[in-house]
Amino acid sequence: MDKFFDSDNPVMKFLARLVDLAILNVLTLLYSVPLITLGGAQAAMHYVLLHLVRGDETYVGRMFVRSFRENFRQGAAEGLMLLAIAAVTVTDLRFLRGSESRSVTAMMIIITIVAAFIFIIFVYIFALQSRYENSLKVTVANAVKLAIGNLPKSLLMALTWLIWGAALVYLHGAAPIAFLLYGLTLPSYICSMLLSGIFAKLEEQSGETEDKNRLSED
């Protein structure tokens, strides 16, 4: 029985990780409520997730708040950019919905695919923002390069979010609770597994290993 409650027990590690993800998800949702804080909250979430993925000693609440404060200003601009793009996408799709024209249907599919890819670029943006100190312009440029340069992993990230979205729809009445506990952190944790490898390669090439290093445009 003592072995079961041992912190090194795989089951206990799994349960502890679920608790960490739930706490982090609630924090991210709370800090995103004013909307202008969305970007800072996303950057802070990815900061904690990358540490969790790498098995670092992680104090979820403390690390989240510290990262949020560090990334609030630039994160605000990134979050507003994401909200603006989302608003335009939703408006376009609602305007086109209802038409039975094949060309309109094709246009809706194209808009959806482009929007999904832009969303994944923002996943890179928030992760880069959380880990490297660069201007908004450089962060966005690096995110685009990484998303395209690691296209298979980018597609896996998009698929992860698509599957999670479908799972929430399937859950029906339980979806609000699932979203409250793991709506953002569960798919983002899986994406962070992929991002961790990408960043490790970058840091190996540049010789940098610490957080908030400057990543060049080159």
XYZ file of C-alpha atoms in Angstrom:
218
model
C 0.000 0.000 0.000
C 2.881 2.350 0.812
C 4.304 1.749 -2.665
C 1.014 2.859 -4.228
C 1.198 6.249 -2.499
C 4.897 6.635 -3.275
C 5.452 9.854 -5.253
C 7.579 7.853 -7.735
C 4.693 5.500 -8.463
C 3.572 5.992 -12.117
C -0.092 6.092 -11.065
C 0.591 8.790 -8.451
C 2.645 10.755 -10.977
C -0.230 10.580 -13.451
C -2.767 11.719 -10.842
C -0.469 14.541 -9.711
C -0.109 15.688 -13.316
C -3.894 15.735 -13.727
C -4.169 17.928 -10.638
C -1.468 20.278 -11.960
C -3.236 20.579 -15.309
C -6.585 21.262 -13.623
C -5.121 23.995 -11.399
C -3.313 25.535 -14.359
C -6.466 25.449 -16.491
C -8.544 27.263 -13.875
C -5.813 29.884 -13.440
C -5.579 30.416 -17.200
C -9.330 30.844 -17.546
C -9.520 33.284 -14.618
C -6.628 35.385 -15.880
C -8.130 35.431 -19.396
C -11.494 36.858 -18.324
C -10.705 40.546 -19.034
C -9.718 39.436 -22.607
C -6.900 41.984 -22.763
C -5.019 39.625 -20.448
C -5.609 36.630 -22.723
C -2.150 36.715 -24.309
C -0.326 36.999 -21.005
C -2.359 34.125 -19.578
C -1.607 31.935 -22.604
C 2.110 32.691 -22.405
C 2.136 31.906 -18.681
C 0.257 28.661 -19.290
C 2.763 27.534 -21.908
C 5.650 28.516 -19.636
C 4.381 26.163 -16.921
C 3.462 23.414 -19.395
C 6.941 23.352 -20.931
C 8.425 22.894 -17.467
C 5.939 20.127 -16.683
C 6.756 18.334 -19.936
C 10.484 18.524 -19.211
C 9.990 17.137 -15.713
C 11.331 20.227 -13.957
C 10.390 20.995 -10.382
C 7.241 23.030 -10.928
C 5.164 25.198 -8.594
C 2.176 25.773 -10.839
C 0.548 28.796 -9.186
C 3.749 30.672 -8.372
C 5.326 30.088 -11.793
C 2.130 31.009 -13.628
C 1.736 34.338 -11.825
C 5.401 35.249 -12.296
C 5.320 34.453 -16.010
C 2.023 36.307 -16.439
C 3.542 39.467 -14.975
C 6.587 39.173 -17.223
C 4.546 38.605 -20.376
C 1.496 40.765 -19.754
C 2.462 43.778 -21.885
C 3.557 42.006 -25.059
C 1.071 39.209 -24.456
C -1.771 41.735 -24.489
C -0.951 42.693 -28.083
C -0.681 39.057 -29.129
C -3.962 38.165 -27.452
C -5.791 41.057 -29.108
C -4.399 39.965 -32.485
C -5.757 36.455 -31.919
C -9.172 37.765 -30.846
C -9.374 40.044 -33.898
C -8.542 37.191 -36.274
C -11.062 34.921 -34.526
C -13.761 37.593 -34.787
C -13.122 38.102 -38.514
C -13.139 34.335 -39.140
C -16.395 33.757 -37.267
C -18.042 36.735 -39.008
C -16.976 35.490 -42.441
C -18.174 31.936 -41.781
C -21.526 33.102 -40.416
C -21.995 35.351 -43.437
C -21.248 32.506 -45.845
C -23.245 29.872 -43.957
C -26.574 29.011 -45.490
C -25.439 29.214 -49.070
C -25.605 25.944 -51.007
C -23.150 27.097 -53.650
C -20.153 24.798 -54.090
C -17.828 27.756 -54.486
C -19.043 29.203 -51.174
C -18.601 25.826 -49.484
C -15.066 25.614 -50.848
C -14.396 29.130 -49.608
C -15.617 28.192 -46.121
C -13.317 25.175 -46.090
C -10.354 27.310 -47.161
C -11.132 29.937 -44.508
C -11.379 27.225 -41.837
C -8.057 25.633 -42.837
C -6.274 28.989 -42.916
C -7.778 29.955 -39.555
C -6.676 26.632 -38.046
C -3.114 27.157 -39.258
C -3.079 30.721 -37.905
C -4.294 29.357 -34.565
C -1.353 26.937 -34.474
C 0.991 29.818 -35.293
C -0.367 31.548 -32.192
C 0.400 28.414 -30.183
C 4.010 28.886 -31.268
C 3.803 32.625 -30.541
C 2.651 32.149 -26.952
C 5.175 29.388 -26.321
C 8.006 31.503 -27.759
C 6.829 34.520 -25.802
C 6.927 32.510 -22.592
C 10.484 31.297 -23.136
C 12.393 33.863 -25.204
C 12.775 37.609 -24.872
C 12.140 39.215 -28.255
C 10.067 41.961 -29.823
C 6.563 41.196 -31.040
C 7.739 41.351 -34.654
C 10.562 38.851 -34.090
C 8.344 36.525 -32.039
C 5.678 36.414 -34.766
C 8.290 35.923 -37.498
C 9.936 33.071 -35.588
C 6.549 31.470 -34.916
C 5.679 31.456 -38.621
C 9.078 29.976 -39.516
C 8.808 27.272 -36.878
C 5.221 26.402 -37.797
C 6.163 25.968 -41.460
C 9.579 24.416 -40.775
C 8.010 21.828 -38.459
C 4.871 21.265 -40.516
C 4.256 17.606 -39.494
C 4.320 18.576 -35.809
C 2.199 21.660 -36.532
C -0.397 19.427 -38.196
C -0.316 17.098 -35.194
C -1.017 20.091 -32.947
C -3.963 21.094 -35.118
C -5.241 17.499 -35.055
C -4.906 17.429 -31.264
C -7.096 20.500 -30.894
C -9.580 19.161 -33.454
C -9.941 15.839 -31.596
C -10.293 17.644 -28.257
C -12.969 19.925 -29.687
C -14.869 16.914 -31.027
C -14.544 15.196 -27.630
C -16.054 18.226 -25.874
C -18.992 18.180 -28.302
C -19.458 14.452 -27.661
C -19.454 14.981 -23.886
C -22.586 17.188 -24.106
C -23.658 17.983 -20.516
C -20.247 17.104 -19.064
C -18.449 19.420 -21.502
C -18.539 22.537 -19.234
C -16.866 20.640 -16.387
C -14.312 19.099 -18.754
C -13.568 22.535 -20.207
C -13.241 24.095 -16.748
C -10.737 21.471 -15.640
C -8.828 20.664 -18.824
C -10.284 22.722 -21.688
C -7.047 24.571 -22.438
C -4.291 22.690 -20.655
C -4.896 19.115 -21.840
C -4.486 19.758 -25.598
C -1.815 22.379 -24.869
C 0.124 19.856 -22.776
C 0.201 17.470 -25.740
C 1.282 20.329 -27.998
C 3.979 21.274 -25.473
C 5.451 17.777 -25.810
C 6.027 18.568 -29.466
C 7.182 22.129 -28.780
C 9.673 20.955 -26.173
C 11.567 18.944 -28.755
C 11.527 21.846 -31.209
C 12.854 24.270 -28.595
C 15.475 21.790 -27.386
C 16.859 21.618 -30.916
C 16.857 25.425 -31.176
C 18.652 25.809 -27.873
C 21.192 23.161 -28.802
C 21.961 24.989 -32.038
C 22.238 28.394 -30.332
C 23.931 27.140 -27.172
C 21.181 28.627 -24.984
C 19.438 26.677 -22.246
C 17.905 29.206 -19.860
C 14.461 30.801 -20.030
C 14.018 34.227 -21.593
C 17.067 34.031 -23.860
C 16.993 36.095 -26.986
C 16.174 34.114 -30.095
C 17.269 35.841 -33.287
C 15.401 36.094 -36.562
C 18.127 34.131 -38.335
